[in-house]
mmCIF file of C-alpha atoms and ligand atoms in Angstrom:
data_model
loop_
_atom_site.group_PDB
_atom_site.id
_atom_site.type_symbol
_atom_site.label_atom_id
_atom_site.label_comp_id
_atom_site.label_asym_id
_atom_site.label_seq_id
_atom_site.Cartn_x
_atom_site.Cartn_y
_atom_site.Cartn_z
ATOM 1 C CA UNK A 1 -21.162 -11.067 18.852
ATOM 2 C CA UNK A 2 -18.418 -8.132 19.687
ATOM 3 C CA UNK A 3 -20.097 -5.320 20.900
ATOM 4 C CA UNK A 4 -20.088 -2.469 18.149
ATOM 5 C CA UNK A 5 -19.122 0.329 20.260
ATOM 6 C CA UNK A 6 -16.430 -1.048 22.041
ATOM 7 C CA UNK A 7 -13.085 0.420 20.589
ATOM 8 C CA UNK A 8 -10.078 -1.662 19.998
ATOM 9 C CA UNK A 9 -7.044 -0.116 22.326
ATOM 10 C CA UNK A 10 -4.266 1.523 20.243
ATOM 11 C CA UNK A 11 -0.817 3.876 21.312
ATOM 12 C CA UNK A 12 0.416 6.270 19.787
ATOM 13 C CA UNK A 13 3.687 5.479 17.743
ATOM 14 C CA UNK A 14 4.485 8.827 16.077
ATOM 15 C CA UNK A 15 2.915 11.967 15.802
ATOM 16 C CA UNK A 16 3.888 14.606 12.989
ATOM 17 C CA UNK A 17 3.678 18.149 12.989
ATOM 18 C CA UNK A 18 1.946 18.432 9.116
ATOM 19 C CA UNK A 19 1.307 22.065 8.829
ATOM 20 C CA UNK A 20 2.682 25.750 9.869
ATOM 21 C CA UNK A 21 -0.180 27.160 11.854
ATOM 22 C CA UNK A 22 0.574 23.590 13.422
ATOM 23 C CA UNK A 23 -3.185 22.509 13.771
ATOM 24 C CA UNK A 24 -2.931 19.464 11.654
ATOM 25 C CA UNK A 25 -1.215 16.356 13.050
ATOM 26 C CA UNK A 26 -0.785 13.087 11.627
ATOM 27 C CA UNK A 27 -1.182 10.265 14.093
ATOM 28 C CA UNK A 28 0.217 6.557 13.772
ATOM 29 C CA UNK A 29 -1.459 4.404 15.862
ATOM 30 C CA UNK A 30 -0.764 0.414 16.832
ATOM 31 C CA UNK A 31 -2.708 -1.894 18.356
ATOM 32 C CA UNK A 32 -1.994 -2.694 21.880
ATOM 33 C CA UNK A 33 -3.277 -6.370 20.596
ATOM 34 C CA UNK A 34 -1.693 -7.048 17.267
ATOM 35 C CA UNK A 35 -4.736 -9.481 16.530
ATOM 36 C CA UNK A 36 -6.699 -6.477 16.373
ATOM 37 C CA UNK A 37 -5.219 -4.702 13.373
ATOM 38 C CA UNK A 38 -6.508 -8.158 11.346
ATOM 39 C CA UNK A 39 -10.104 -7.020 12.522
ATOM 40 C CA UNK A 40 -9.582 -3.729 11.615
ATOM 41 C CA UNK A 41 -9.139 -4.727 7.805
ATOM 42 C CA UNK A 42 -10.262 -1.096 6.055
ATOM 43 C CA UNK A 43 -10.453 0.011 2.444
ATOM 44 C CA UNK A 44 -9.154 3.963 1.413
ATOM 45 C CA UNK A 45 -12.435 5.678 2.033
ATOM 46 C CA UNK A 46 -13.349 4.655 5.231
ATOM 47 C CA UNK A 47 -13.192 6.472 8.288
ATOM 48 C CA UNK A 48 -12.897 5.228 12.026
ATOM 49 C CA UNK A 49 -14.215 6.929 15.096
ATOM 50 C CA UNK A 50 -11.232 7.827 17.823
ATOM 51 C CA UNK A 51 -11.872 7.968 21.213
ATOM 52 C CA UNK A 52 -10.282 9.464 24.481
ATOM 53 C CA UNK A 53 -11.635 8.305 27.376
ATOM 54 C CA UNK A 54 -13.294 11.140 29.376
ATOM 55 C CA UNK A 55 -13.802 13.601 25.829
ATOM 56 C CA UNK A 56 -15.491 11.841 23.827
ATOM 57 C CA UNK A 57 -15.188 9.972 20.020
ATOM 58 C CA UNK A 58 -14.999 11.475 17.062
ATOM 59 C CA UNK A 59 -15.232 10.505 13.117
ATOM 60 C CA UNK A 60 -11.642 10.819 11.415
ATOM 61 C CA UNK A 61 -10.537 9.370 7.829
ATOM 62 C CA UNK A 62 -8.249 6.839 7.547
ATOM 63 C CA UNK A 63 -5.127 8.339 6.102
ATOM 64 C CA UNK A 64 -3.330 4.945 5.637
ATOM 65 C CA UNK A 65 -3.888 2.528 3.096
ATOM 66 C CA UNK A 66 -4.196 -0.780 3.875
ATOM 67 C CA UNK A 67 -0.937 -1.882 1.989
ATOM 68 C CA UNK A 68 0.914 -0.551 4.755
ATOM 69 C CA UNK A 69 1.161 -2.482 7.434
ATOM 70 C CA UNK A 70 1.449 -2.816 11.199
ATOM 71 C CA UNK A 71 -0.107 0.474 12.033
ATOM 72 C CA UNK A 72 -3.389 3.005 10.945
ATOM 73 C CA UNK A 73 -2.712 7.027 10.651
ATOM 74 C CA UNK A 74 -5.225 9.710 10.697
ATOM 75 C CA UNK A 75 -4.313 13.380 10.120
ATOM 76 C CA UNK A 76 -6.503 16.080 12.712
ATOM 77 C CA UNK A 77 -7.329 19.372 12.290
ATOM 78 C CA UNK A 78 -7.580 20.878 15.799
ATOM 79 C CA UNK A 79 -10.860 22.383 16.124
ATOM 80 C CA UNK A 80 -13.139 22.011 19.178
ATOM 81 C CA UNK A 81 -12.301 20.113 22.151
ATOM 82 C CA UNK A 82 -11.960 16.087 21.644
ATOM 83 C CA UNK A 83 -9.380 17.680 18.638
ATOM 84 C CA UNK A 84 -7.410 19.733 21.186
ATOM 85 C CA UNK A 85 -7.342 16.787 23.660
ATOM 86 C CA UNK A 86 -6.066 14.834 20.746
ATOM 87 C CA UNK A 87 -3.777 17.000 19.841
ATOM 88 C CA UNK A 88 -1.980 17.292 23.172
ATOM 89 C CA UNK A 89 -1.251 13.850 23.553
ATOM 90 C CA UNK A 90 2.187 12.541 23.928
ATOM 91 C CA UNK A 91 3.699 9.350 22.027
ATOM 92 C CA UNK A 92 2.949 6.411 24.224
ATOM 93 C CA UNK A 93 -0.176 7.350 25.186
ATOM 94 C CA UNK A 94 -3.059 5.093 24.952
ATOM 95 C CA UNK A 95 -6.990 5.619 23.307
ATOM 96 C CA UNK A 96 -9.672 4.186 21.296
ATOM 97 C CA UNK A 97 -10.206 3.296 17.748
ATOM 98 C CA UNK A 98 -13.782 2.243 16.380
ATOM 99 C CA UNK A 99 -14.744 0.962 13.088
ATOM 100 C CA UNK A 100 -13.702 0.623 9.992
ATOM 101 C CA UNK A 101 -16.864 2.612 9.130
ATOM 102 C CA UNK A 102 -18.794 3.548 6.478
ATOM 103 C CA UNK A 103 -18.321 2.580 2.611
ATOM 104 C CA UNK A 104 -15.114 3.247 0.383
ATOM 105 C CA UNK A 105 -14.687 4.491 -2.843
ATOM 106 C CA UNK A 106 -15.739 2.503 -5.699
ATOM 107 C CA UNK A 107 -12.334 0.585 -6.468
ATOM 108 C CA UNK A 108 -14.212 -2.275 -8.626
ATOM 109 C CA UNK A 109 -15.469 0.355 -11.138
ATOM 110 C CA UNK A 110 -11.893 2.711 -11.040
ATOM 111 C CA UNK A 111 -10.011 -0.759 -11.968
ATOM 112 C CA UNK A 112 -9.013 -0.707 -15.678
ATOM 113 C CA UNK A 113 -9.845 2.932 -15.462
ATOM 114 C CA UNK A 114 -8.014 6.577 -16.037
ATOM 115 C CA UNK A 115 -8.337 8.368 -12.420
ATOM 116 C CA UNK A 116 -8.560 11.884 -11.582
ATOM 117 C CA UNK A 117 -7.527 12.773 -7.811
ATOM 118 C CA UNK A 118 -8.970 16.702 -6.559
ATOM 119 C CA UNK A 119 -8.223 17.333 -3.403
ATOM 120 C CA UNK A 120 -7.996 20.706 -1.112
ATOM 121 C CA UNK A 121 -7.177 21.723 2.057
ATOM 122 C CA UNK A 122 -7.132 18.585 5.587
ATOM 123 C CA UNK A 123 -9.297 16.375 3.469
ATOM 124 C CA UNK A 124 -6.586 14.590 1.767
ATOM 125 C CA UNK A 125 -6.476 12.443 3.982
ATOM 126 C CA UNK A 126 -8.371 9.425 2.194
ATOM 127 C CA UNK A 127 -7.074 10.708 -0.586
ATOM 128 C CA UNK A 128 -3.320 10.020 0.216
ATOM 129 C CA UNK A 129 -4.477 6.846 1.648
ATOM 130 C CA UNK A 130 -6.284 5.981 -2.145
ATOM 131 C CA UNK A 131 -2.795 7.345 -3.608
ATOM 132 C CA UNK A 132 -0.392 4.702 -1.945
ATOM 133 C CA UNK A 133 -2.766 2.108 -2.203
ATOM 134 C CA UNK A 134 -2.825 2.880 -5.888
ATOM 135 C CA UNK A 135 0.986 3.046 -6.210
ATOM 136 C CA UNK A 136 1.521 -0.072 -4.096
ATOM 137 C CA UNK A 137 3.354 -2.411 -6.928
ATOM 138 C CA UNK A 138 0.768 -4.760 -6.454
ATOM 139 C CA UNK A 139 -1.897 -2.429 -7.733
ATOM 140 C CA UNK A 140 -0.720 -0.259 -9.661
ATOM 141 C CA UNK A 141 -1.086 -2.498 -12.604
ATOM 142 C CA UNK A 142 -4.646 -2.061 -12.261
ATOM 143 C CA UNK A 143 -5.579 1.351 -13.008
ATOM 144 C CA UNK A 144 -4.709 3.222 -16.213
ATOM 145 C CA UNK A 145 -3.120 7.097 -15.576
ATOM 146 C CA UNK A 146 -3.411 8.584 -12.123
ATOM 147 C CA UNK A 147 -3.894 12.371 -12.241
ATOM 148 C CA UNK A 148 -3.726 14.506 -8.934
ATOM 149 C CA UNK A 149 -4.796 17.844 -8.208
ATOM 150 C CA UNK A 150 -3.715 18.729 -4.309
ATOM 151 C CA UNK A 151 -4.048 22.470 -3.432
ATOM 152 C CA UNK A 152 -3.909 24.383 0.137
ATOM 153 C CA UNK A 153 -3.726 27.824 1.271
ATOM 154 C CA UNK A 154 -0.071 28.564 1.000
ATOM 155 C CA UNK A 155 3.046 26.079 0.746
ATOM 156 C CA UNK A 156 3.245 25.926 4.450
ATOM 157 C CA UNK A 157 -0.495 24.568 4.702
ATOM 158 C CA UNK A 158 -0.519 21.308 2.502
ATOM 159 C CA UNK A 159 -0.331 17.915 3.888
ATOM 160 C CA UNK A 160 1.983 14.921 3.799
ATOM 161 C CA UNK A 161 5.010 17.659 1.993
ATOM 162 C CA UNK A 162 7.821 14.393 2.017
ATOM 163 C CA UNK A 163 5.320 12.162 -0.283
ATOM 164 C CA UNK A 164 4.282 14.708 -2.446
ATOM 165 C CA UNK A 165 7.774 15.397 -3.467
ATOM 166 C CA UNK A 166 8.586 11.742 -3.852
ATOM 167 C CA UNK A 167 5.363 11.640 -5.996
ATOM 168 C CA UNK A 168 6.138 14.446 -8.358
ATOM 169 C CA UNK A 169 9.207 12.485 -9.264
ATOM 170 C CA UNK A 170 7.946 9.593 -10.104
ATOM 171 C CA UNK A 171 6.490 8.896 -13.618
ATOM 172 C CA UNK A 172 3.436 6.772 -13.084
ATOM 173 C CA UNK A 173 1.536 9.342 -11.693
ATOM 174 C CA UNK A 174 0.821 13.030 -12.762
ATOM 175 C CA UNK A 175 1.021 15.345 -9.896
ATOM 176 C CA UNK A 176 -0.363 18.877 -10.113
ATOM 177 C CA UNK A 177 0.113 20.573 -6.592
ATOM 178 C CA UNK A 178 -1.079 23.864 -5.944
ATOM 179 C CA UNK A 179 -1.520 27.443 -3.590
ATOM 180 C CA UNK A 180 -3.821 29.701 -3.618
ATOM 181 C CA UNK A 181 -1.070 32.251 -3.274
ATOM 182 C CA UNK A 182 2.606 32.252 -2.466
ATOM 183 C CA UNK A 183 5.645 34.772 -1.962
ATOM 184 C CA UNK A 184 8.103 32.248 -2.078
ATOM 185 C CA UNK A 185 10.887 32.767 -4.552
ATOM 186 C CA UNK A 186 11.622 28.757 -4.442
ATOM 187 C CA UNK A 187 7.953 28.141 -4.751
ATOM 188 C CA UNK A 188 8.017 25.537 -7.723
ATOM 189 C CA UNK A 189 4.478 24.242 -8.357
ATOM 190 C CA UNK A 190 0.766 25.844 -9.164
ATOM 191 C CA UNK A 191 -0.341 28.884 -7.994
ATOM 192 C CA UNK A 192 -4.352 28.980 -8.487
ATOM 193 C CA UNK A 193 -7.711 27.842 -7.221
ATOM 194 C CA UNK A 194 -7.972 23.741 -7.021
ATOM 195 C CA UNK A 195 -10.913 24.223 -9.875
ATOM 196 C CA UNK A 196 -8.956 26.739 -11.916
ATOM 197 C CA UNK A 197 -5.922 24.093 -12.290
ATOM 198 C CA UNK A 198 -8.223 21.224 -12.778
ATOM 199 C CA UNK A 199 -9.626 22.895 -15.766
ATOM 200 C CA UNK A 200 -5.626 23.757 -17.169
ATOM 201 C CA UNK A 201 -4.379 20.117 -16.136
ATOM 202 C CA UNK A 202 -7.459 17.469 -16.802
ATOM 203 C CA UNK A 203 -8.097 17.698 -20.514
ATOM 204 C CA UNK A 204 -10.271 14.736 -20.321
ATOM 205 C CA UNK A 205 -13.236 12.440 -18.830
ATOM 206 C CA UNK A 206 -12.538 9.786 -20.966
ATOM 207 C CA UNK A 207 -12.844 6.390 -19.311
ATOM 208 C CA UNK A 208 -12.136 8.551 -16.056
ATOM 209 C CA UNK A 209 -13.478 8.642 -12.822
ATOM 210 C CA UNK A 210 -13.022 11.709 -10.584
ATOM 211 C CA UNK A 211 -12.674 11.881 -6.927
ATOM 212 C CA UNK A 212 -12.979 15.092 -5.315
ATOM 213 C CA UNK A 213 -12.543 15.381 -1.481
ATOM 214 C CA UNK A 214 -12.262 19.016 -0.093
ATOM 215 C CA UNK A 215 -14.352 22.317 1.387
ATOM 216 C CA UNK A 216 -17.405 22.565 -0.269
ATOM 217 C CA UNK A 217 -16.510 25.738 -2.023
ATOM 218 C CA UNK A 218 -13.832 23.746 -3.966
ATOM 219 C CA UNK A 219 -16.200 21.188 -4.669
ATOM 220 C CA UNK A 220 -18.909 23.453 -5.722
ATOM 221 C CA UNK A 221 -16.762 25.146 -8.265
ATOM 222 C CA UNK A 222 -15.064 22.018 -9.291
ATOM 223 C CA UNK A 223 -17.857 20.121 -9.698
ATOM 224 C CA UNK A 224 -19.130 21.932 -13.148
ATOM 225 C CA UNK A 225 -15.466 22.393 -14.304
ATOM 226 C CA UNK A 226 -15.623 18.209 -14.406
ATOM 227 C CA UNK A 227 -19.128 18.686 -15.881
ATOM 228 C CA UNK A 228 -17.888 20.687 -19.012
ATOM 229 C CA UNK A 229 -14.714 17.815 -19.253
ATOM 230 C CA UNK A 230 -17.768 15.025 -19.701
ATOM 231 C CA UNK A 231 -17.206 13.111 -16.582
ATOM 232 C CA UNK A 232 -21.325 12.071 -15.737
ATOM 233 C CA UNK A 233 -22.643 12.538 -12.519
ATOM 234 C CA UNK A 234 -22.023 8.986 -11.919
ATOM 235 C CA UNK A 235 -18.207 9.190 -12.349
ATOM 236 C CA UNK A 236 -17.536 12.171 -9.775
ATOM 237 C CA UNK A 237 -17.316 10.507 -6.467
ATOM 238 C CA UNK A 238 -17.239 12.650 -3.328
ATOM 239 C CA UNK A 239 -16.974 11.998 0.008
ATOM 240 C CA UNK A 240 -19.193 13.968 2.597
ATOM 241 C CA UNK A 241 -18.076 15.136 6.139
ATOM 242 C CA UNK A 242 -21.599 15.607 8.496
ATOM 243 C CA UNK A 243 -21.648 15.743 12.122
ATOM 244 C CA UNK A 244 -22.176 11.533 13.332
ATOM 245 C CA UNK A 245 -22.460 9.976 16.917
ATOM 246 C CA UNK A 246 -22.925 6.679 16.255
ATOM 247 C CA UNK A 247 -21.231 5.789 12.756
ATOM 248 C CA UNK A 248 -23.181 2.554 12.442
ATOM 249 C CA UNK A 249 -26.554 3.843 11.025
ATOM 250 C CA UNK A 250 -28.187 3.333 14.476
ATOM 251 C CA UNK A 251 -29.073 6.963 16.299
ATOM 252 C CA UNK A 252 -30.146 8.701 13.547
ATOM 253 C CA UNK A 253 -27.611 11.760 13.905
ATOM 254 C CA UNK A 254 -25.869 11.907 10.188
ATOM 255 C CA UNK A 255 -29.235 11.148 7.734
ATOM 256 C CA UNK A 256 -29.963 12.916 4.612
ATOM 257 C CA UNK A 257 -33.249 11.912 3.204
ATOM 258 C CA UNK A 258 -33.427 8.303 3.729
ATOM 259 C CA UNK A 259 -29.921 7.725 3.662
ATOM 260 C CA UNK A 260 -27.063 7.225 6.995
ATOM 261 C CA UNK A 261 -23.950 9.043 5.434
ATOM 262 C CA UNK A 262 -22.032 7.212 8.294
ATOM 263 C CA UNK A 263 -23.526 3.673 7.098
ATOM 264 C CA UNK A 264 -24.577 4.528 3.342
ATOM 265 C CA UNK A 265 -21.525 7.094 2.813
ATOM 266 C CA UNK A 266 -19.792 9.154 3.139
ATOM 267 C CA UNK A 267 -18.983 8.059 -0.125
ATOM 268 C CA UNK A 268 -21.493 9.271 -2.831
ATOM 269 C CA UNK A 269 -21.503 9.895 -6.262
ATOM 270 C CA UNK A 270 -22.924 13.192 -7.299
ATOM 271 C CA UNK A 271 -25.808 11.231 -9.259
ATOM 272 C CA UNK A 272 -26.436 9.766 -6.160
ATOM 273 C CA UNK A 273 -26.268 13.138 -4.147
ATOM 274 C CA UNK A 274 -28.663 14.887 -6.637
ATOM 275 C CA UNK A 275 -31.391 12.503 -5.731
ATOM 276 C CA UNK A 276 -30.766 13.323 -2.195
ATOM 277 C CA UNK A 277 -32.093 16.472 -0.489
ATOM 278 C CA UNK A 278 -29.965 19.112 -0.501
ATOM 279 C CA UNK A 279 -28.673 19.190 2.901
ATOM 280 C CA UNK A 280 -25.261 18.543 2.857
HETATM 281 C C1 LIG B 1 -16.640 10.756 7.736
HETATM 282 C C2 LIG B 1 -15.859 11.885 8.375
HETATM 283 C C3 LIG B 1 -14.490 11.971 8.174
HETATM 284 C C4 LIG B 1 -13.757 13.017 8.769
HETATM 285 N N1 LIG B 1 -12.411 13.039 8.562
HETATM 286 C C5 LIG B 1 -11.681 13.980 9.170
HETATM 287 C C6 LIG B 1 -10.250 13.963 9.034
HETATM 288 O O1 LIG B 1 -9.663 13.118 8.343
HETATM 289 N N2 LIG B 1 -9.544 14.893 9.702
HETATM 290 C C7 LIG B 1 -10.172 15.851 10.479
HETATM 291 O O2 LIG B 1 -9.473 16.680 11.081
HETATM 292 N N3 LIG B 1 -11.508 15.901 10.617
HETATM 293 C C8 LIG B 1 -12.279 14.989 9.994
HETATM 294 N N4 LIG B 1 -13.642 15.001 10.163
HETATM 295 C C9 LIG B 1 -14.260 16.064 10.990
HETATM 296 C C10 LIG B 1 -14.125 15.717 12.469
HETATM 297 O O3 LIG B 1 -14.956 14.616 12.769
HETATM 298 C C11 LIG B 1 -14.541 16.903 13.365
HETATM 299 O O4 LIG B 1 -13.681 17.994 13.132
HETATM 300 C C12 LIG B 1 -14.459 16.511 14.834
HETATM 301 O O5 LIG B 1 -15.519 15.615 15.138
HETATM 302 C C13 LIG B 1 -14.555 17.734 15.739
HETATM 303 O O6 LIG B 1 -14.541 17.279 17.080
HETATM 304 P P1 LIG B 1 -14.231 18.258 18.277
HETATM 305 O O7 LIG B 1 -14.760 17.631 19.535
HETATM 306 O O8 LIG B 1 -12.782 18.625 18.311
HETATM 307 O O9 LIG B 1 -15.023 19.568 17.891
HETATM 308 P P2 LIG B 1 -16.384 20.143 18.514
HETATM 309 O O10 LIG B 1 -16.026 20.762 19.843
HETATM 310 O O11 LIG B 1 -17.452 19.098 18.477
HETATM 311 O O12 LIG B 1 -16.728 21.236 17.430
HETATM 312 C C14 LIG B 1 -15.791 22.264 17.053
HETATM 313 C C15 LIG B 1 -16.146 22.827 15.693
HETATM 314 O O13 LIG B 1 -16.042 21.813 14.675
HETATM 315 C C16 LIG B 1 -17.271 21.669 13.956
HETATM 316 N N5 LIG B 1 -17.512 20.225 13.700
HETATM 317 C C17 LIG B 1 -17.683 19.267 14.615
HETATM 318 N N6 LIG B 1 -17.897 18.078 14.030
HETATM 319 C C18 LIG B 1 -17.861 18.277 12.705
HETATM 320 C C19 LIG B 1 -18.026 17.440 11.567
HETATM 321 N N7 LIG B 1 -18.300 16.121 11.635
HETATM 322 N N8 LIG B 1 -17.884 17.998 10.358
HETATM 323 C C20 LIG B 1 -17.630 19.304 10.234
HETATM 324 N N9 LIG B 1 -17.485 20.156 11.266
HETATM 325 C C21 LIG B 1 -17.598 19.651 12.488
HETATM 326 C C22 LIG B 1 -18.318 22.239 14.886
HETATM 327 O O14 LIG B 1 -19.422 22.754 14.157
HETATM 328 C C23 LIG B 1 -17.572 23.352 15.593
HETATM 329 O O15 LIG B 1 -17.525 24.515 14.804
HETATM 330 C C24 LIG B 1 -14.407 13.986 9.578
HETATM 331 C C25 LIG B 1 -15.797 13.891 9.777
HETATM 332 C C26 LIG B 1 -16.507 12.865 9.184
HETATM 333 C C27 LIG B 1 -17.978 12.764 9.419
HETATM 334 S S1 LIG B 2 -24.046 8.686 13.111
HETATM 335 FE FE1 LIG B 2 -25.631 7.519 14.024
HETATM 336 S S2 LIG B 2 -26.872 7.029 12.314
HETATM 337 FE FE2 LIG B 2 -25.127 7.948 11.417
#
């Protein structure tokens, strides 16, 4: 039996520069064995722990989708110090990737369905990678309109800027990208809260399912502005971010109640959460 914490050895193949302040990087990793990346099969959702030898591991979301293949990205917001060792690593360089971990969102029950995408701020990332699974050709077919709300800071904070443009053109998907605030004359999107332009944009919860990734004070004032639309607690699906070691539901570090958000989660639905104690 393979040994659960042993990582699978990947290099770096790219690294882009995603924001202004320049504390978000998108990594795209290969496997030093190409067998590996069959091991590694993942669904959007999931996250994988990364690992520099000498620093320490930490839990990232996979950014990817699994319809594109022959490598895995994640997208790092520099912030204490495995993130800065991350972040000052060169193309070529070698490290660890664990997993995939945790479950995924709840693709059986979105199929044949409308779906509602709110994201804010660096946790897009499994959002973008539920996006171009969606939009692969040989999905697409299976879910009715796709609706996105995507909101950061200020133009030069959001994520992934190339795809979002190529998304907004398209017409099988309904983009709705947004700033908090802007100066910029050629600024040509939203300007408002992520909850404020999901109450203009989504007029409705019918036969939709809503998937809302973000800080938690955009989820806590999104989550009653889906609430007055009529999506139930069971269709608002979020995905929760608490501190892990392990990721396999064996030290104990990420419970809430009775429940391993590394090995349960982090996907939840918010019926689901409010049986849970309040402690994420
Ligand atoms: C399932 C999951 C998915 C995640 N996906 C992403 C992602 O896609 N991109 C990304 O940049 N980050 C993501 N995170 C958060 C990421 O794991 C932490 O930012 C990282 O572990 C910090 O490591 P560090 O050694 O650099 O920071 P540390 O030196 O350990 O801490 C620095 C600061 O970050 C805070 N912090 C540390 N760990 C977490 C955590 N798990 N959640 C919230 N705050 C934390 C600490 O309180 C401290 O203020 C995810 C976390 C989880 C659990
Ligand atoms: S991180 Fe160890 S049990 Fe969840």
């Amino acid at each position: 039996m393979k040994n659960p914490y042993l990582p699978y050895p990947v290099r770096i193949e790219e690294i882009i520069t995603e924001t202004e302040d320049r504390n978000l990087k998108t990594f795209k990793l290969v496997f030093l064995d190409p067998g590996d990346e069959k091991k590694f099969a993942y669904v959007p959702g999931q996250f994988a722990e990364l690992s520099i030898a000498g620093e320490g591991e930490i839990p990232i979301g996979i950014a990817s989708s699994p319809t594109e293949k022959g490598h895995v990205t994640f997208t790092v917001n520099k912030v204490g110090r495995v993130t800065r060792h991350l972040h000052n690593m060169k193309i070529g360089d070698v490290m660890g990737l664990r997993g995939p971990l945790g479950n995924w969102y709840p693709w059986e029950e979105m199929e044949g369905r409308n779906v509602v995408i709110i994201g804010g701020g660096f946790a897009f990332t499994t959002l973008r990678s539920s996006i171009v699974y969606m939009l692969d050709p040989e999905n697409r077919d299976k879910f009715k309109d796709i609706t996105v709300v995507y909101g950061a800071r200020n133009p030069g904070m959001l994520l992934y800027k190339e795809e979002l443009a190529a998304w907004e053109r398209r017409d099988d998907i309904n983009m709705h990208i947004t700033v908090d605030a802007t100066d910029d004359p050629d600024w040509k999107y939203n300007t408002g809260f992520v909850p404020a332009i999901t109450e203009q944009k989504i007029t409705s919860a019918e036969n939709a399912i809503a998937i809302v990734c973000g800080p938690p004070v955009m989820i806590r004032f999104t989550q009653p502005v889906l609430e007055r639309l009529g999506f139930p607690p069971e269709r608002i699906i979020l995905s929760l971010e608490m501190r892990m070691k392990c990721g396999i539901g064996i030290c104990g570090r990420c419970n809430i109640g009775d429940q391993y958000v590394c090995k349960d989660g982090p996907v939840f639905s918010l019926a689901q959460l409010k049986d849970m104690p309040s402690e994420y």
